[in-house]
Amino acid sequence: MCVSERRSIIKRLLAAATLLLGVRLEAQTPMNESEVKAMFVYNFLKFVEWPSESIRTKDPFVVLIIGDGPTADATERFLESKAIGERPLFVRRTKWDQSLAGARAVFVIERDPKKLHLILEAAAAAGVLTIGEGESFATRGGVIGLLVENRKVRFDVDTTAAQVAGLRVSSKLLALTRVVRSSSDRSGSQQ
């Protein structure tokens, strides 16, 4: 083996080591709260069942994002290359007063109570899973509410809101929830 071939091999090995080290360091970078919430949103989609007649297996799985902010941005980035089973996820940003037609889930980042109420009513009528931020989301009629408790992302589930929308939340997901509420149980107690 000549000197130039050795140098070429050494350069390739160094380049590969640099790439591997970069990936390893990147993997060790802690995720921020918004990125963790985005992962939760994706996993929720895998543990909810929609009425079988409402979903054709070849159609994309449409997720809407209503609102802006770091969690909305992180969720959009995280979901855009994912799939639910064999169905590719299609993520679309929309406004609070636009139709939810064709959507299977909506991630809501809307603070105005009147707008939120209208979004949640429309989602329930359309059989759309609603996921949002804050402890009050699941007490206002949203199905899954993400919150931060002791620096950890937790979630609440409103089982009545899920039933009204025609959704079935997996018992595996319910076993991990912080609080399971029905819409009629506003005391915050576990059911």
PDB file of N, CA, C and O in Angstrom, residues 134-159:
ATOM      1  N   GLY A 134     -51.346  22.848  29.208  1.00  0.00           N
ATOM      2  CA  GLY A 134     -51.871  23.446  30.421  1.00  0.00           C
ATOM      3  C   GLY A 134     -52.801  22.528  31.182  1.00  0.00           C
ATOM      4  O   GLY A 134     -53.482  21.677  30.605  1.00  0.00           O
ATOM      5  N   GLU A 135     -52.796  22.705  32.491  1.00  0.00           N
ATOM      6  CA  GLU A 135     -53.598  21.856  33.359  1.00  0.00           C
ATOM      7  C   GLU A 135     -55.089  21.983  33.077  1.00  0.00           C
ATOM      8  O   GLU A 135     -55.838  21.028  33.202  1.00  0.00           O
ATOM      9  N   SER A 136     -55.527  23.151  32.630  1.00  0.00           N
ATOM     10  CA  SER A 136     -56.956  23.347  32.413  1.00  0.00           C
ATOM     11  C   SER A 136     -57.455  22.804  31.066  1.00  0.00           C
ATOM     12  O   SER A 136     -58.654  22.729  30.846  1.00  0.00           O
ATOM     13  N   PHE A 137     -56.548  22.401  30.164  1.00  0.00           N
ATOM     14  CA  PHE A 137     -56.989  21.944  28.844  1.00  0.00           C
ATOM     15  C   PHE A 137     -57.934  20.759  28.951  1.00  0.00           C
ATOM     16  O   PHE A 137     -58.994  20.736  28.331  1.00  0.00           O
ATOM     17  N   ALA A 138     -57.567  19.765  29.739  1.00  0.00           N
ATOM     18  CA  ALA A 138     -58.404  18.570  29.871  1.00  0.00           C
ATOM     19  C   ALA A 138     -59.619  18.815  30.756  1.00  0.00           C
ATOM     20  O   ALA A 138     -60.544  18.011  30.746  1.00  0.00           O
ATOM     21  N   THR A 139     -59.657  19.907  31.472  1.00  0.00           N
ATOM     22  CA  THR A 139     -60.845  20.213  32.278  1.00  0.00           C
ATOM     23  C   THR A 139     -61.830  21.081  31.514  1.00  0.00           C
ATOM     24  O   THR A 139     -62.948  21.277  31.974  1.00  0.00           O
ATOM     25  N   ARG A 140     -61.427  21.582  30.374  1.00  0.00           N
ATOM     26  CA  ARG A 140     -62.303  22.426  29.547  1.00  0.00           C
ATOM     27  C   ARG A 140     -62.905  21.673  28.373  1.00  0.00           C
ATOM     28  O   ARG A 140     -63.532  22.267  27.515  1.00  0.00           O
ATOM     29  N   GLY A 141     -62.659  20.369  28.292  1.00  0.00           N
ATOM     30  CA  GLY A 141     -63.230  19.587  27.202  1.00  0.00           C
ATOM     31  C   GLY A 141     -62.220  19.055  26.213  1.00  0.00           C
ATOM     32  O   GLY A 141     -62.579  18.352  25.272  1.00  0.00           O
ATOM     33  N   GLY A 142     -60.940  19.361  26.400  1.00  0.00           N
ATOM     34  CA  GLY A 142     -59.898  18.774  25.568  1.00  0.00           C
ATOM     35  C   GLY A 142     -59.667  17.337  26.008  1.00  0.00           C
ATOM     36  O   GLY A 142     -59.900  16.996  27.170  1.00  0.00           O
ATOM     37  N   VAL A 143     -59.214  16.488  25.109  1.00  0.00           N
ATOM     38  CA  VAL A 143     -59.020  15.080  25.455  1.00  0.00           C
ATOM     39  C   VAL A 143     -57.729  14.892  26.250  1.00  0.00           C
ATOM     40  O   VAL A 143     -57.740  14.265  27.308  1.00  0.00           O
ATOM     41  N   ILE A 144     -56.611  15.433  25.778  1.00  0.00           N
ATOM     42  CA  ILE A 144     -55.325  15.241  26.464  1.00  0.00           C
ATOM     43  C   ILE A 144     -54.678  16.600  26.701  1.00  0.00           C
ATOM     44  O   ILE A 144     -54.475  17.371  25.758  1.00  0.00           O
ATOM     45  N   GLY A 145     -54.349  16.866  27.951  1.00  0.00           N
ATOM     46  CA  GLY A 145     -53.685  18.104  28.323  1.00  0.00           C
ATOM     47  C   GLY A 145     -52.269  17.850  28.805  1.00  0.00           C
ATOM     48  O   GLY A 145     -52.068  17.101  29.757  1.00  0.00           O
ATOM     49  N   LEU A 146     -51.292  18.467  28.147  1.00  0.00           N
ATOM     50  CA  LEU A 146     -49.895  18.370  28.555  1.00  0.00           C
ATOM     51  C   LEU A 146     -49.584  19.447  29.578  1.00  0.00           C
ATOM     52  O   LEU A 146     -50.038  20.585  29.450  1.00  0.00           O
ATOM     53  N   LEU A 147     -48.799  19.104  30.575  1.00  0.00           N
ATOM     54  CA  LEU A 147     -48.384  20.089  31.558  1.00  0.00           C
ATOM     55  C   LEU A 147     -47.024  19.719  32.103  1.00  0.00           C
ATOM     56  O   LEU A 147     -46.558  18.595  31.924  1.00  0.00           O
ATOM     57  N   VAL A 148     -46.394  20.674  32.738  1.00  0.00           N
ATOM     58  CA  VAL A 148     -45.100  20.432  33.351  1.00  0.00           C
ATOM     59  C   VAL A 148     -45.303  20.453  34.857  1.00  0.00           C
ATOM     60  O   VAL A 148     -45.869  21.392  35.411  1.00  0.00           O
ATOM     61  N   GLU A 149     -44.831  19.389  35.486  1.00  0.00           N
ATOM     62  CA  GLU A 149     -44.958  19.241  36.929  1.00  0.00           C
ATOM     63  C   GLU A 149     -43.617  18.764  37.469  1.00  0.00           C
ATOM     64  O   GLU A 149     -43.119  17.722  37.035  1.00  0.00           O
ATOM     65  N   ASN A 150     -43.039  19.529  38.368  1.00  0.00           N
ATOM     66  CA  ASN A 150     -41.715  19.193  38.913  1.00  0.00           C
ATOM     67  C   ASN A 150     -40.681  18.975  37.811  1.00  0.00           C
ATOM     68  O   ASN A 150     -39.937  18.000  37.818  1.00  0.00           O
ATOM     69  N   ARG A 151     -40.713  19.864  36.830  1.00  0.00           N
ATOM     70  CA  ARG A 151     -39.773  19.858  35.692  1.00  0.00           C
ATOM     71  C   ARG A 151     -39.908  18.636  34.799  1.00  0.00           C
ATOM     72  O   ARG A 151     -39.010  18.306  34.037  1.00  0.00           O
ATOM     73  N   LYS A 152     -41.040  17.940  34.872  1.00  0.00           N
ATOM     74  CA  LYS A 152     -41.299  16.788  34.013  1.00  0.00           C
ATOM     75  C   LYS A 152     -42.605  17.016  33.267  1.00  0.00           C
ATOM     76  O   LYS A 152     -43.554  17.564  33.826  1.00  0.00           O
ATOM     77  N   VAL A 153     -42.638  16.570  32.023  1.00  0.00           N
ATOM     78  CA  VAL A 153     -43.861  16.681  31.239  1.00  0.00           C
ATOM     79  C   VAL A 153     -44.789  15.550  31.659  1.00  0.00           C
ATOM     80  O   VAL A 153     -44.405  14.381  31.695  1.00  0.00           O
ATOM     81  N   ARG A 154     -46.002  15.915  32.019  1.00  0.00           N
ATOM     82  CA  ARG A 154     -47.052  14.978  32.426  1.00  0.00           C
ATOM     83  C   ARG A 154     -48.268  15.253  31.545  1.00  0.00           C
ATOM     84  O   ARG A 154     -48.305  16.198  30.776  1.00  0.00           O
ATOM     85  N   PHE A 155     -49.296  14.436  31.712  1.00  0.00           N
ATOM     86  CA  PHE A 155     -50.512  14.689  30.945  1.00  0.00           C
ATOM     87  C   PHE A 155     -51.739  14.205  31.697  1.00  0.00           C
ATOM     88  O   PHE A 155     -51.671  13.303  32.525  1.00  0.00           O
ATOM     89  N   ASP A 156     -52.846  14.887  31.422  1.00  0.00           N
ATOM     90  CA  ASP A 156     -54.161  14.519  31.932  1.00  0.00           C
ATOM     91  C   ASP A 156     -55.007  14.060  30.754  1.00  0.00           C
ATOM     92  O   ASP A 156     -54.801  14.508  29.627  1.00  0.00           O
ATOM     93  N   VAL A 157     -55.966  13.188  31.026  1.00  0.00           N
ATOM     94  CA  VAL A 157     -56.876  12.712  29.982  1.00  0.00           C
ATOM     95  C   VAL A 157     -58.302  12.893  30.467  1.00  0.00           C
ATOM     96  O   VAL A 157     -58.624  12.557  31.599  1.00  0.00           O
ATOM     97  N   ASP A 158     -59.151  13.435  29.609  1.00  0.00           N
ATOM     98  CA  ASP A 158     -60.579  13.532  29.882  1.00  0.00           C
ATOM     99  C   ASP A 158     -61.261  12.430  29.084  1.00  0.00           C
ATOM    100  O   ASP A 158     -61.423  12.527  27.865  1.00  0.00           O
ATOM    101  N   THR A 159     -61.638  11.360  29.768  1.00  0.00           N
ATOM    102  CA  THR A 159     -62.220  10.202  29.078  1.00  0.00           C
ATOM    103  C   THR A 159     -63.594  10.497  28.496  1.00  0.00           C
ATOM    104  O   THR A 159     -63.954   9.935  27.467  1.00  0.00           O
TER     105      THR A 159
END
